Amino acid sequence: MQRVRGSVVDVSFPEGQLPGVYYALEVEWDGPHRLVLEVEQHLDPSTVRAVALQDTAGLRRGVAARDTGGPLRVPVGEEVLGRQLDVLGDPTDRLGEFAPDVPRWPIHRAPPSLEAQLASRDMFHTGIKVIDLLAPLVRGGKVALFGGAGVGKTVLLTELIHGTIRQHGGVSVFAGIGERSREGYELVLELDRSGVLERTALVFAQMNEPPGARWRAGLTALTLAEYFRDADLRDVLLLVDNVFRFVQAGSEISGLLGRLPSRVGYQPTLASEMAELQERITSVAGAAITSIQAVYVPADDFTDPAVAATFAHLDSSIVLSRELASQGLYPAIDPLGSNSVLLDPQIVGREHYETAEAVRSTVEHYRELREIISLLGMEELSQSDRVVVQRARRLVRFLSQPFHVTEQFTGRGGSTVALADTIAGCRAILAGEADEWGESSLYMTGTLAEARAQEERSRADEEAS
C-alpha cells in the first residue's frame, strides 16, 4: 500500500507486473473482514489506483496486496439459492461458508454476442391488472419502476417476485443496492413466508456500505443470473432495487478518483456504466433473463440524467404516481405515463390493444375535465362528459388490486388476475355495465365478478339496514 484515502487506495507493484484494470487485489491484513480492491486506473508503470469494496477502517500504508490475476470471482450455481450474499459473494446469513468446489465466475463478463442473442416478443404475465393491460412485460426484457420516495416501488417489486416465481417457475436473483437494512430484512421474511426463498438468491449492499460495494453489487447479482441462463438454460428473474443508488455510487467513485463531474454533477462515465450493466441482461436460445428494476426519481424529476440514462435501455416503463398513492389507489401506476414496446396489435392482439387505448383515452379525458370540475362542479359538464368521468373513476379503481405481500397490513386477500379477465372487466366498464355500481365495489378487487359480488353485498346491507 502506497496511499490510503478512504475507499481509494494506491498500490505499488514491480514495474511491468501491473494488474489489469478491473482486476481484483486481495489485501493481506489483520482487519476484521476480508478486503478486496478493484483496480480502476494505472497511474504510472508501477502504481495502480484501486477502489475498496469494503470498509477500509484500520488499513495503513505498507500492507501487502496480492494480485488475484483477474476480476473478482463470485460463487454461482444451485448453492447460492436461498442464500444472502455480499458484493464479494460471501454469505451474510450465518448459514455457513460455500464449499471450495462451488463454481465461481468473474463479475466482469462480456454480454452474449448479437448472433447468440434471441429477441423475444413473448409476454411475461404478472397477474397485476394495470401492468398486464397497459405496460405488458417482455420475456427476456427489461422493465423499470419509476417513482419518488414512498410511492410503493419496493412493495410492487416484492409482489412481482411472489407472483412470477409461483407462476413461471425458474429462479430469481435479487440485488439490493443502497437500500435500508429494514427493507432487506422484510423482503427475506416475506420470501420465506411465501415459500419462494429457496429459489431466490439475494445480494445486498446496504446504504451504509462503502460506494465500491454499492457500485459492484449489481454486477455480482447479474453474474449469478447469467450462470443460470448460460450454464443451466433456465429462465431467470433479476430484480434490482435500486438502480439510482447504483448510479449514485458510481458518482461517488468518480469523485473519489478525481474525475471532473458532468451534467448535474453526475460522473462523465454514466452512460457507459449503465450500458455495462444493462447490455448483459438479454435472452439466448432456450433461456432468458427478465429484469425488473426499481428506479428512484429524485424530486420526482424525470429529466434527471440518471433516470434518462435508464430509459434508453428499457422495453417497458412503469411510472408510479404520487397522486394515486395519496388517494390509496395501489398499485399507484400511472396509466398514461406507463408504456411497453409490446403494446402493438400485431403482438398482443387487436382486442388487448384497443382495450388499452380506450382505457387510456377515457382516463386522459377525465384528467382534462378535472380542472373544470374543481372550479364549476359536475353540473356544468355535458351528459357525455359526465359519463366519461364516471367510467374513468371506475376504471381507475378497478385497476387497483390487493397484493399477496400486503395481506397482513390491509386485511384483504391478495389477488392474481388473468389477462383475459382484466380485458373483459375493462371492456364491461367502458360499455357502461358498472355505471350504477358504487365506486367502492370496484376498489381493491380482482376480477369484475368479484366486484359484482361486492356490489351485491353492499346493496343487500343497505336494504337490511
Short mmCIF file of C-alpha atoms in Angstrom, two decimals, residues 104-276:
data_model
loop_
_atom_site.label_atom_id
_atom_site.label_comp_id
_atom_site.label_asym_id
_atom_site.label_seq_id
_atom_site.Cartn_x
_atom_site.Cartn_y
_atom_site.Cartn_z
CA ARG A 104 -17.03 -19.19 -9.39
CA TRP A 105 -17.48 -16.73 -12.25
CA PRO A 106 -15.94 -13.27 -12.75
CA ILE A 107 -18.31 -10.32 -12.26
CA HIS A 108 -16.93 -8.57 -15.36
CA ARG A 109 -18.10 -10.51 -18.41
CA ALA A 110 -18.93 -9.64 -21.99
CA PRO A 111 -22.61 -9.79 -23.00
CA PRO A 112 -23.68 -12.58 -25.37
CA SER A 113 -22.80 -11.90 -28.99
CA LEU A 114 -25.50 -10.49 -31.22
CA GLU A 115 -25.70 -13.81 -33.04
CA ALA A 116 -26.37 -15.63 -29.75
CA GLN A 117 -28.98 -13.17 -28.50
CA LEU A 118 -32.59 -14.04 -29.12
CA ALA A 119 -35.11 -11.22 -29.47
CA SER A 120 -38.36 -12.18 -27.78
CA ARG A 121 -41.89 -10.90 -28.19
CA ASP A 122 -43.39 -13.27 -25.67
CA MET A 123 -45.43 -11.64 -22.93
CA PHE A 124 -44.37 -12.14 -19.32
CA HIS A 125 -47.66 -12.33 -17.38
CA THR A 126 -47.58 -10.90 -13.87
CA GLY A 127 -51.21 -11.22 -12.77
CA ILE A 128 -51.24 -7.49 -11.93
CA LYS A 129 -54.07 -5.93 -13.95
CA VAL A 130 -52.68 -2.49 -14.75
CA ILE A 131 -49.27 -3.87 -15.78
CA ASP A 132 -50.54 -6.70 -17.99
CA LEU A 133 -53.04 -4.39 -19.69
CA LEU A 134 -51.15 -1.12 -20.19
CA ALA A 135 -47.43 -1.96 -19.85
CA PRO A 136 -47.01 -5.69 -20.56
CA LEU A 137 -43.59 -7.10 -19.75
CA VAL A 138 -41.37 -8.80 -22.30
CA ARG A 139 -39.92 -12.23 -21.52
CA GLY A 140 -36.19 -11.62 -21.52
CA GLY A 141 -36.70 -7.85 -21.48
CA LYS A 142 -36.07 -5.02 -19.07
CA VAL A 143 -38.70 -3.06 -17.18
CA ALA A 144 -38.20 -0.25 -14.70
CA LEU A 145 -40.46 1.01 -11.93
CA PHE A 146 -40.01 4.78 -11.74
CA GLY A 147 -41.14 6.71 -8.71
CA GLY A 148 -40.15 9.04 -5.93
CA ALA A 149 -39.87 8.13 -2.27
CA GLY A 150 -42.85 6.41 -0.66
CA VAL A 151 -44.97 5.55 -3.71
CA GLY A 152 -44.65 1.75 -3.45
CA LYS A 153 -41.67 0.67 -5.60
CA THR A 154 -40.33 -1.92 -3.17
CA VAL A 155 -43.78 -3.35 -2.35
CA LEU A 156 -44.56 -3.72 -6.07
CA LEU A 157 -41.17 -5.36 -6.64
CA THR A 158 -41.81 -7.82 -3.82
CA GLU A 159 -45.23 -8.69 -5.24
CA LEU A 160 -43.67 -9.32 -8.65
CA ILE A 161 -41.20 -11.73 -7.05
CA HIS A 162 -44.02 -13.52 -5.27
CA GLY A 163 -46.25 -13.82 -8.31
CA THR A 164 -43.77 -14.54 -11.07
CA ILE A 165 -41.79 -17.25 -9.28
CA ARG A 166 -45.00 -19.12 -8.48
CA GLN A 167 -46.46 -18.62 -11.95
CA HIS A 168 -43.41 -19.00 -14.18
CA GLY A 169 -41.11 -21.21 -12.13
CA GLY A 170 -37.43 -20.69 -12.77
CA VAL A 171 -35.24 -18.88 -10.30
CA SER A 172 -34.93 -15.33 -9.06
CA VAL A 173 -31.93 -13.17 -8.20
CA PHE A 174 -32.42 -10.01 -6.14
CA ALA A 175 -29.91 -7.16 -5.97
CA GLY A 176 -30.44 -4.76 -3.09
CA ILE A 177 -28.29 -1.73 -3.90
CA GLY A 178 -28.06 1.06 -1.37
CA GLU A 179 -31.33 0.29 0.35
CA ARG A 180 -32.22 0.21 4.04
CA SER A 181 -31.39 -2.87 6.10
CA ARG A 182 -35.01 -2.89 7.33
CA GLU A 183 -36.27 -3.30 3.75
CA GLY A 184 -33.90 -6.19 3.13
CA TYR A 185 -34.97 -7.91 6.35
CA GLU A 186 -38.66 -7.52 5.49
CA LEU A 187 -38.03 -8.87 1.98
CA VAL A 188 -36.31 -12.00 3.31
CA LEU A 189 -39.16 -12.62 5.77
CA GLU A 190 -41.78 -12.20 3.03
CA LEU A 191 -39.96 -14.52 0.60
CA ASP A 192 -39.62 -17.12 3.34
CA ARG A 193 -43.29 -16.81 4.30
CA SER A 194 -44.33 -17.15 0.65
CA GLY A 195 -42.26 -20.28 0.17
CA VAL A 196 -40.10 -18.88 -2.66
CA LEU A 197 -36.90 -18.11 -0.74
CA GLU A 198 -35.34 -21.45 -1.67
CA ARG A 199 -35.48 -20.42 -5.34
CA THR A 200 -34.10 -16.92 -4.78
CA ALA A 201 -30.52 -15.68 -4.38
CA LEU A 202 -30.13 -12.30 -2.68
CA VAL A 203 -27.19 -9.91 -2.99
CA PHE A 204 -27.19 -6.92 -0.64
CA ALA A 205 -25.07 -3.79 -0.46
CA GLN A 206 -26.73 -1.54 2.09
CA MET A 207 -26.68 2.23 2.07
CA ASN A 208 -24.19 2.33 4.96
CA GLU A 209 -21.62 0.30 3.00
CA PRO A 210 -18.78 1.91 1.01
CA PRO A 211 -19.57 3.15 -2.52
CA GLY A 212 -17.48 0.36 -4.06
CA ALA A 213 -19.81 -2.28 -2.63
CA ARG A 214 -22.93 -0.47 -3.87
CA TRP A 215 -21.28 0.08 -7.26
CA ARG A 216 -20.50 -3.58 -7.94
CA ALA A 217 -23.34 -5.41 -6.16
CA GLY A 218 -25.45 -5.23 -9.33
CA LEU A 219 -22.73 -6.97 -11.34
CA THR A 220 -22.44 -9.69 -8.68
CA ALA A 221 -26.18 -10.38 -8.88
CA LEU A 222 -26.10 -10.28 -12.68
CA THR A 223 -23.29 -12.86 -12.73
CA LEU A 224 -25.39 -15.22 -10.61
CA ALA A 225 -28.28 -14.78 -13.07
CA GLU A 226 -26.01 -15.34 -16.09
CA TYR A 227 -24.90 -18.70 -14.75
CA PHE A 228 -28.47 -19.99 -14.53
CA ARG A 229 -29.16 -18.68 -18.04
CA ASP A 230 -25.96 -19.86 -19.75
CA ALA A 231 -24.96 -23.00 -17.84
CA ASP A 232 -28.35 -24.35 -16.73
CA LEU A 233 -30.53 -22.86 -19.54
CA ARG A 234 -33.12 -21.69 -17.01
CA ASP A 235 -35.26 -18.59 -17.10
CA VAL A 236 -34.18 -16.06 -14.50
CA LEU A 237 -35.99 -13.14 -12.93
CA LEU A 238 -33.44 -10.45 -12.00
CA LEU A 239 -34.72 -7.77 -9.65
CA VAL A 240 -32.75 -4.64 -8.83
CA ASP A 241 -33.64 -2.22 -6.04
CA ASN A 242 -32.44 0.46 -6.67
CA VAL A 243 -30.78 1.45 -9.96
CA PHE A 244 -30.49 5.09 -8.89
CA ARG A 245 -28.31 4.01 -5.94
CA PHE A 246 -26.05 2.19 -8.40
CA VAL A 247 -25.64 5.42 -10.37
CA GLN A 248 -25.16 7.38 -7.16
CA ALA A 249 -22.39 5.02 -6.03
CA GLY A 250 -20.69 5.42 -9.41
CA SER A 251 -20.85 9.18 -8.97
CA GLU A 252 -19.17 8.90 -5.57
CA ILE A 253 -16.44 6.68 -7.02
CA SER A 254 -15.90 9.10 -9.89
CA GLY A 255 -15.41 11.96 -7.44
CA LEU A 256 -13.00 9.93 -5.31
CA LEU A 257 -10.96 9.14 -8.42
CA GLY A 258 -10.72 12.84 -9.25
CA ARG A 259 -12.77 12.86 -12.44
CA LEU A 260 -14.43 16.10 -13.45
CA PRO A 261 -18.21 15.91 -12.93
CA SER A 262 -20.56 16.02 -15.87
CA ARG A 263 -24.17 17.23 -16.16
CA VAL A 264 -25.90 17.91 -12.82
CA GLY A 265 -22.79 16.65 -11.04
CA TYR A 266 -23.00 13.06 -12.30
CA GLN A 267 -19.97 11.10 -13.42
CA PRO A 268 -18.81 11.55 -17.05
CA THR A 269 -18.95 7.75 -17.44
CA LEU A 270 -22.65 7.49 -16.54
CA ALA A 271 -23.81 6.19 -19.94
CA SER A 272 -21.06 3.57 -20.24
CA GLU A 273 -21.53 2.31 -16.66
CA MET A 274 -25.27 1.95 -17.22
CA ALA A 275 -24.67 0.14 -20.53
CA GLU A 276 -22.17 -2.23 -18.88
#
